[in-house]
Coordinates of C-alpha atoms and ligand atoms in Angstrom, one line a residue:
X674 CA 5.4 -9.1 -15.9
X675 CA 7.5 -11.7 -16.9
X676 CA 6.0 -14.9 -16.4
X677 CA 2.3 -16.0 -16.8
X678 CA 0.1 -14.4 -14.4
X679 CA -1.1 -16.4 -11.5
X680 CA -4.2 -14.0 -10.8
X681 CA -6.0 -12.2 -13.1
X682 CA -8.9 -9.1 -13.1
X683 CA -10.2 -7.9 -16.4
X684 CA -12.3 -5.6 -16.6
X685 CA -13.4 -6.0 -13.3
X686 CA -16.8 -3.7 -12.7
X687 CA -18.9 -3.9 -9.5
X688 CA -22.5 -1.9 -9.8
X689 CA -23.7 -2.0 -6.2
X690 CA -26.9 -0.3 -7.3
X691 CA -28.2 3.0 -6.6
X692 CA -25.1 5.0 -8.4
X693 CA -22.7 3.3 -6.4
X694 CA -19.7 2.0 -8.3
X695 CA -17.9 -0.3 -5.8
X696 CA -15.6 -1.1 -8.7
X697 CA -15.0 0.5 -12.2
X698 CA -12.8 -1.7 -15.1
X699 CA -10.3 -2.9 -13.1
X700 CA -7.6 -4.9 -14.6
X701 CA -5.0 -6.4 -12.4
X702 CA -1.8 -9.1 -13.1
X703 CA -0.4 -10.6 -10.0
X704 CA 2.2 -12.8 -10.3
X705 CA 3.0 -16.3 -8.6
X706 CA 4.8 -15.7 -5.2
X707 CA 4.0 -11.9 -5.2
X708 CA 3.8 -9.3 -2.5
X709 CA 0.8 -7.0 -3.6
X710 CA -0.8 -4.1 -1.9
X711 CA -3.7 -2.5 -2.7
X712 CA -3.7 0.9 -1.1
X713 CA -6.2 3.8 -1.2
X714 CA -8.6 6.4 0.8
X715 CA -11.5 4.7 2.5
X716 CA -14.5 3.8 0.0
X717 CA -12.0 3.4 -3.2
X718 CA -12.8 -0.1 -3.2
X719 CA -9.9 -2.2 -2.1
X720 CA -11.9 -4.7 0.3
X721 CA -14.6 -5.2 -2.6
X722 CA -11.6 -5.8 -4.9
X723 CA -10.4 -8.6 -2.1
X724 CA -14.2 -9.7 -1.9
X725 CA -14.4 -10.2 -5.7
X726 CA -10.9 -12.5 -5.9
X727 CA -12.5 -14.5 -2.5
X728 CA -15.9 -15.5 -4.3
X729 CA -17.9 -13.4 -1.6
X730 CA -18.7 -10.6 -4.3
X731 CA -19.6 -11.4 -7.3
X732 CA -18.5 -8.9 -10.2
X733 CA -21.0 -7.1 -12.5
X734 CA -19.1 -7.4 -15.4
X735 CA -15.8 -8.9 -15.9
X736 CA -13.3 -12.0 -15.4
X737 CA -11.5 -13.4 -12.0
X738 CA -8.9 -15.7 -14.1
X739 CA -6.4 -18.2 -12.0
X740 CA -3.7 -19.8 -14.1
X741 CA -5.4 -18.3 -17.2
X742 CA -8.6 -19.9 -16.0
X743 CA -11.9 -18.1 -15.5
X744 CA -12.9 -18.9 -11.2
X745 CA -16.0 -16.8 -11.6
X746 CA -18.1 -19.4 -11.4
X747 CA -16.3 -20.9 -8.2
X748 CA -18.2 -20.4 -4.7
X749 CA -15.9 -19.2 -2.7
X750 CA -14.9 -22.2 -0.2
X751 CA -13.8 -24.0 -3.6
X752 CA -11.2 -21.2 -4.6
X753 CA -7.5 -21.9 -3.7
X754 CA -7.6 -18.7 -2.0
X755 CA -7.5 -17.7 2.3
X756 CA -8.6 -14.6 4.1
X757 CA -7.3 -12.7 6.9
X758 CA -9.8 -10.1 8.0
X759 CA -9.1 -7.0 9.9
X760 CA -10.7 -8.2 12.7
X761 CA -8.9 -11.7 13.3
X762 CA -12.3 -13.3 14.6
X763 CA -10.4 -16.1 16.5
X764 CA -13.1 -18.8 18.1
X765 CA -12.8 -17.9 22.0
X766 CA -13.8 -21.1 23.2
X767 CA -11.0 -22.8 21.2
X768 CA -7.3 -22.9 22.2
X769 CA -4.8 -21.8 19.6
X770 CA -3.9 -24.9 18.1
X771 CA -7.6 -26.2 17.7
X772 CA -8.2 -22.2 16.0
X773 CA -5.8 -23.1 13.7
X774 CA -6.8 -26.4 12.6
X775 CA -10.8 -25.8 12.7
X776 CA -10.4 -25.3 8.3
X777 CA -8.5 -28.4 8.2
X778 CA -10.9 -30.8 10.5
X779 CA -13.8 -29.1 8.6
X780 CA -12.4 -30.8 5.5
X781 CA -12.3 -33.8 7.2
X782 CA -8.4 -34.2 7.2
X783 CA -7.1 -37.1 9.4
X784 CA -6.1 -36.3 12.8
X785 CA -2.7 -37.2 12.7
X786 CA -2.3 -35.0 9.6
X787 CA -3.9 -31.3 11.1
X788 CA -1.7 -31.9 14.6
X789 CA 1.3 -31.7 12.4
X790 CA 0.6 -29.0 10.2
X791 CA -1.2 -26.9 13.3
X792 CA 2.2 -27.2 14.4
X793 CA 4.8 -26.5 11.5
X794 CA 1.9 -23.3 11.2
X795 CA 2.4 -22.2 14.6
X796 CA 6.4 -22.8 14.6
X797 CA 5.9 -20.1 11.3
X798 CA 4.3 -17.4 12.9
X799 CA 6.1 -18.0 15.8
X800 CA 3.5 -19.7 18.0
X801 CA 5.0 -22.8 18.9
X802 CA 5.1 -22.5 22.0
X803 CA 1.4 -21.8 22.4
X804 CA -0.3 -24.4 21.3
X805 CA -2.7 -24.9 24.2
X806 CA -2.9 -21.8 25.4
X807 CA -6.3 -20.5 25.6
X808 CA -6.9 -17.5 22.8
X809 CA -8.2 -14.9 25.6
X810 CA -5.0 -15.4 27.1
X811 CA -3.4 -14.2 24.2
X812 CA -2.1 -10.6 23.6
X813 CA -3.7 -8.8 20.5
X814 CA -0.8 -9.3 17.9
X815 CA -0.2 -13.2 18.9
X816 CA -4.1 -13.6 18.3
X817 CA -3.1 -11.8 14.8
X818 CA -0.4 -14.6 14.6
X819 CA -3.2 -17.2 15.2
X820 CA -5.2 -15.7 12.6
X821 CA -2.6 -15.4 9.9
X822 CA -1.6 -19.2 11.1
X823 CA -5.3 -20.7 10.4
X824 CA -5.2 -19.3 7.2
X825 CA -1.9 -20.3 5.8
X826 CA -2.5 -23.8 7.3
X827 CA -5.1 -25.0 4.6
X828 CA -1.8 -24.0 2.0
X829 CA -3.9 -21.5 -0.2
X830 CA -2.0 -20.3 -3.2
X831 CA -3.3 -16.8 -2.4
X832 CA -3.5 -15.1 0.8
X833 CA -6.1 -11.9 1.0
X834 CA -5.2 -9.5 3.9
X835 CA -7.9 -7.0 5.2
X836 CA -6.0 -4.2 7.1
X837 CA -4.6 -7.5 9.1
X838 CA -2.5 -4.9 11.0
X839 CA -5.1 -1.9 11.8
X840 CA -6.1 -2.6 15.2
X841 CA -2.3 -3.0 16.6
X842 CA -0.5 -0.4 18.2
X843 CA 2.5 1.5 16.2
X844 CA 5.7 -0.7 17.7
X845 CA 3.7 -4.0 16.9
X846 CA 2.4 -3.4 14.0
X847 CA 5.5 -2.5 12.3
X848 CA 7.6 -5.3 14.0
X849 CA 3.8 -7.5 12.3
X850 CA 4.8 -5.7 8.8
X851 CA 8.2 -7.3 9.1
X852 CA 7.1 -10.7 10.6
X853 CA 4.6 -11.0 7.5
X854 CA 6.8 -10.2 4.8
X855 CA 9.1 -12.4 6.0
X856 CA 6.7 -15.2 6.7
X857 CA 5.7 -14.4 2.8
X858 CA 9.1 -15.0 1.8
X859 CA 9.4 -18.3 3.7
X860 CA 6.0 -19.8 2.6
X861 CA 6.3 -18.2 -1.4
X862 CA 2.7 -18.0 -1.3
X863 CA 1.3 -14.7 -2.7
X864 CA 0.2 -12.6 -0.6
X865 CA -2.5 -9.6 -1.0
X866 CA -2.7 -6.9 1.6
X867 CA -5.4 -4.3 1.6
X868 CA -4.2 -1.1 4.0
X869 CA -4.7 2.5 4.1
X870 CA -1.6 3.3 5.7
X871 CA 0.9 4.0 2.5
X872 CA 4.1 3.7 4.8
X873 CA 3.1 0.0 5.4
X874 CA 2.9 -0.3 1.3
X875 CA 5.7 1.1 0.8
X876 CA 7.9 -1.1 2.9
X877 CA 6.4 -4.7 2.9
X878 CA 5.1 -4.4 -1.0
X879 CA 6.8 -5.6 -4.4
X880 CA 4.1 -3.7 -6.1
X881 CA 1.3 -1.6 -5.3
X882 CA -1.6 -0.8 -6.0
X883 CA -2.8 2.7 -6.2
X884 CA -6.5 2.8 -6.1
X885 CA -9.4 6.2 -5.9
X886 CA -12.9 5.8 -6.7
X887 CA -13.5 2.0 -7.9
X888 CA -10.4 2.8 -10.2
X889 CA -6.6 2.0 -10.6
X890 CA -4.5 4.8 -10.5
X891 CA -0.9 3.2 -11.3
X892 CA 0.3 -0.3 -10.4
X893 CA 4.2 0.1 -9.9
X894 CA 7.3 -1.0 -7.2
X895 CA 6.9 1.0 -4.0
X896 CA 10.3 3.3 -5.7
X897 CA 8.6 3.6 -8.6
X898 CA 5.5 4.8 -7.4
X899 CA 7.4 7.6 -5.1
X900 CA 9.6 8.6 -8.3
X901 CA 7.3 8.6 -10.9
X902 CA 3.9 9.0 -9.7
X903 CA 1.8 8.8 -12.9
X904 CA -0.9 11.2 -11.6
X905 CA -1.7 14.1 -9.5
X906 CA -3.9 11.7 -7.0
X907 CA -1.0 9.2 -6.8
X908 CA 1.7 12.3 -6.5
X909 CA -0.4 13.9 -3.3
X910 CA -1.1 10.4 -1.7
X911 CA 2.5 8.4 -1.6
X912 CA 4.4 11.0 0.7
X913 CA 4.5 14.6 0.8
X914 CA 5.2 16.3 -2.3
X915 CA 4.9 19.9 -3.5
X916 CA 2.3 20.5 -6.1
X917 CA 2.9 23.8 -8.3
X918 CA 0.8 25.2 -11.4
X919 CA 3.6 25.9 -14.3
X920 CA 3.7 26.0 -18.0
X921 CA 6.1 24.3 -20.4
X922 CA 8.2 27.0 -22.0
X923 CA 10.3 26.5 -25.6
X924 CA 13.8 25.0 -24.1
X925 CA 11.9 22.0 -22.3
X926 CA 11.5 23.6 -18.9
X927 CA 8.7 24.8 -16.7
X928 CA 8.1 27.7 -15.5
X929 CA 5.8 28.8 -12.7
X930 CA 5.9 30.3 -9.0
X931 CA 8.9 31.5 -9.6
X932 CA 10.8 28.9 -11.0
X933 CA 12.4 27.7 -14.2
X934 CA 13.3 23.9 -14.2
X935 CA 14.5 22.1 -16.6
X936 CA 11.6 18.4 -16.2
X937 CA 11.8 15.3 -18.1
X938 CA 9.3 14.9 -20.5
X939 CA 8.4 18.4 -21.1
X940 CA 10.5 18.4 -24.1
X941 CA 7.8 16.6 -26.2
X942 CA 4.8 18.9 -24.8
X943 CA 3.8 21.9 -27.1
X944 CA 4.9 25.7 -25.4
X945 CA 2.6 27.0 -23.3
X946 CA 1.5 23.8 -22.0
X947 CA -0.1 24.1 -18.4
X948 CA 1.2 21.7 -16.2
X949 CA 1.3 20.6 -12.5
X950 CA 5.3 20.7 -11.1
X951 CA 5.8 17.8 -8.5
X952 CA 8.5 18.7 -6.1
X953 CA 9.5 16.3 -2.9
X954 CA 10.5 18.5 0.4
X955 CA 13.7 16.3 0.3
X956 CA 14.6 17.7 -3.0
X957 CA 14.5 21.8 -2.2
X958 CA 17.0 23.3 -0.8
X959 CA 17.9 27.2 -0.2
X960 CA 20.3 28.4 -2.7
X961 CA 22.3 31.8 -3.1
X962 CA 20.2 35.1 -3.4
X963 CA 19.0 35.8 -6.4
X964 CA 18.7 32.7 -7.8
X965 CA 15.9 30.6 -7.4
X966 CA 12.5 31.4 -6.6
X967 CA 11.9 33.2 -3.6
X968 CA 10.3 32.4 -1.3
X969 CA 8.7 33.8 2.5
X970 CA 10.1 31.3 5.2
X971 CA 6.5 31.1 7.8
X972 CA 7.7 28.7 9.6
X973 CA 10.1 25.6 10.8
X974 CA 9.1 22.4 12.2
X975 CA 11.2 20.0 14.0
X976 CA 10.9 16.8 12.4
X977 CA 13.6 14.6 14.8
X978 CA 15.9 13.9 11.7
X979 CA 14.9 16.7 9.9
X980 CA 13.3 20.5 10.1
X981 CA 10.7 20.9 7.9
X982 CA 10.2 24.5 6.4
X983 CA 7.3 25.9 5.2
X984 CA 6.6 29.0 3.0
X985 CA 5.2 30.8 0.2
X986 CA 6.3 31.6 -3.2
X987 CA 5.4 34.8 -4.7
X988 CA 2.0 33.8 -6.0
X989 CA 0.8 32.3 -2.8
X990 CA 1.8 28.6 -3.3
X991 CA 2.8 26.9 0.1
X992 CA 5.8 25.1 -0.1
X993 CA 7.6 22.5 2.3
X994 CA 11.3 21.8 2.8
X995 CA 13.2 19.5 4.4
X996 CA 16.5 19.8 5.7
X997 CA 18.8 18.3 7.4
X998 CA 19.2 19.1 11.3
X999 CA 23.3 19.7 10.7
X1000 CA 21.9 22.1 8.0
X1001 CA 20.3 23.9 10.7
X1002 CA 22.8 27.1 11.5
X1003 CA 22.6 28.6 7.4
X1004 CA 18.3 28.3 7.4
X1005 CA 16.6 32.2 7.3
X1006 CA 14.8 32.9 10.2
X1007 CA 11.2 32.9 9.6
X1008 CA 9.6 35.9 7.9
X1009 CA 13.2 36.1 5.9
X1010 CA 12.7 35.5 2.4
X1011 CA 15.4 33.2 0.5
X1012 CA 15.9 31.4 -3.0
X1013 CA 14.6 28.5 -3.0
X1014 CA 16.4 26.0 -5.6
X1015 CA 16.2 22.4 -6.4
X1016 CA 18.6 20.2 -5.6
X1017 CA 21.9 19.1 -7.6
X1018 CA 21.3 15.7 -8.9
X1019 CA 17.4 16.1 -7.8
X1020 CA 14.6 16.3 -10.2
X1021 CA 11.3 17.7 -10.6
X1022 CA 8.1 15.4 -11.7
X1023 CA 6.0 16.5 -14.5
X1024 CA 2.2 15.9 -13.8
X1025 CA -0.8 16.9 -15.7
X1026 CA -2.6 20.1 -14.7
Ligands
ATP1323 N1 -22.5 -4.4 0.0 C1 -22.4 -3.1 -0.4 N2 -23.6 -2.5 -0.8 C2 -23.5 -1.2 -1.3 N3 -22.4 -0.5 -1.4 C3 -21.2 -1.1 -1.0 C4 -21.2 -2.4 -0.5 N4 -19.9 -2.7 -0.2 C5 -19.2 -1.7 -0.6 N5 -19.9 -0.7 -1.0 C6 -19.5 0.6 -1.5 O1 -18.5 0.5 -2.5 C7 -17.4 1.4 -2.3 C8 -16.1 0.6 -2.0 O2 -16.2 0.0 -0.8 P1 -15.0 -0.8 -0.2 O3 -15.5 -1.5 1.1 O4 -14.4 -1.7 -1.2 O5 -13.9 0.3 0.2 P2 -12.5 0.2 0.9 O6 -11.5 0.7 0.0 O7 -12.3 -1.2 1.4 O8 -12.7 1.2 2.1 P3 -12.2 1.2 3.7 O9 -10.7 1.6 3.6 O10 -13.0 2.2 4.3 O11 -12.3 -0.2 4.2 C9 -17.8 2.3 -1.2 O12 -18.4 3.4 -1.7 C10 -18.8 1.5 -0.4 O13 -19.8 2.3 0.2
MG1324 MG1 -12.1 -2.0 3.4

């Protein structure tokens, strides 16, 4: 990172009693103005990681540091910090513009003062409009809009997001994934978002967060993380990738299934190394007979943009291809067995075994 960091976790541990490890030594850099997901399977500890930076959770062992400064001794309504839970619990018996100033009147802020920033809020989420609409006459993504607006209003210098997005339907919630990263843009405020769903990462994140079991897996960009995952979990979670058992043979390649590929980084492991191949469908194609690996076409899936194939290599291992539709005419028929080859220009991932 190249300036200070505006948040910090070190060593972040959460014992939640019992033998359950909410969180295990998790250290964590976010930087002022950031876009950071932390994505994972369900349990790994992402909303306890939110609940630990908010003050609602304190940590077992560790430091919550803001501008270098240790906040873990900060109740939570005194931390510069705002959250958007998954739920959006709007007040029903408010309109929108009175949901969205209830932090600000709470804090005693003259009257004057909340109706204007209620309204540069709601002009930001696109809301303006809205003001004194009741929120049960409000469809489920503008009540979002409501929610993200009462949050941003009180100016926090970080925004927490719960699976914000979880209970909209597919169209909104990706026109929502580019409403908020654009909002985060606008405001410069950094923004947190907890999610599940690794295709929303992926495309509103500047980094993420790979987390499984109370631990960090890699913190990386969203192309780094699909390029180079740094481990096996990270590798079968981001995408769909092609996991083969191979060994690193004398010249720097690995061999396995079938194949013989030259990998970065194999080079500096001793012969005989054993070693997990990481392959994207993308990067596979079907190459003349006899070289390659072969392999049993079972099937073909139509994809829309793609077909995906799947097979087997010689040992057993299932492997997917994609390729492209105007591809379609020189694929083998299923139960045909090609060469399957890697890509020019494409590369395999080295991965521990
Ligand atoms: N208050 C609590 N008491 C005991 N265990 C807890 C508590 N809160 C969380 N846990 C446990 O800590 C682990 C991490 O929980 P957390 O809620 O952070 O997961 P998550 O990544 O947000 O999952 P999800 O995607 O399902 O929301 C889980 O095993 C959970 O059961
Ligand atoms: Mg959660």
């Amino acid at each position: 990172m190249a300036t200070d960091p505006l948040l910090s976790l070190r060593g972040v541990s959460k014992d939640f009693g019992g033998g359950v490890f909410g969180l295990k030594d998790i250290d964590l850099d976010i930087a002022s103005g950031e876009f950071v997901s932390l994505l994972g399977p369900s349990g790994c500890g992402k909303t306890t990681t939110l609940r630990v930076i908010a003050g609602f959770e304190t940590p077992t062992s560790g430091q919550v540091l803001l501008n270098g400064r240790e906040i873990g001794h900060l109740p939570a309504n005194r931390r510069p910090v705002n959250t958007v839970f998954q739920d959006y619990a709007v007040f029903p018996h408010m309109n929108v513009a009175e949901n969205v100033g209830f932090g600000l009147s709470v804090r005693g802020t003259a009257r004057a003062e909340i109706a204007r920033k209620v309204a540069e809020a709601l002009d930001l989420v696109g809301l303006g409009d809205k003001a004194e609409r009741p929120v049960s006459a409000l469809s489920g993504g503008q009540r979002q809009r409501v929610a993200l607006a009462r949050a941003i209003v009180c100016e926090p210098q970080v925004l927490l997001l719960d699976e914000p997005l979880s209970a909209l339907d597919a169209s909104l919630r990706e026109q929502m994934q580019i409403e908020l990263k654009s909002l985060q843009h606008r405001l410069g405020t950094t923004f947190i978002l907890v999610t599940h769903d690794q295709t929303e990462a992926l495309s509103i994140s500047d980094r993420i967060v790979v987390m499984n079991g109370g631990r960090i897996e890699q913190i990386a960009t969203p192309d780094e993380l699909y390029d180079r995952p740094a481990t096996r979990f990270v590798a079968g979670f981001i995408g769909t990738m092609n996991l083969l058992p191979g060994r690193v043979t004398g010249d720097g390649r690995v061999e396995g299934s079938g194949f013989a590929l030259p990998v970065e980084g194999a080079g500096s492991l001793a012969t005989g190394t054993a070693v997990t191949l990481g392959l994207r469908p993308e990067d596979l194609t079907f190459a003349p007979a006899g070289s390659g690996a072969p392999l049993r076409v079972e099937t073909t899936v139509f994809h829309g943009h793609s077909l995906r194939v799947i097979g087997r290599l010689n040992d057993g291992a299932e492997v997917v291809l994609d390729v492209r539709r105007s591809h379609a005419a020189e694929l083998p028929a299923d139960g045909a067995t090609a060469a399957l080859a890697l890509r020019p220009g494409a590369s395999a991932i080295l991965l521990p075994a």
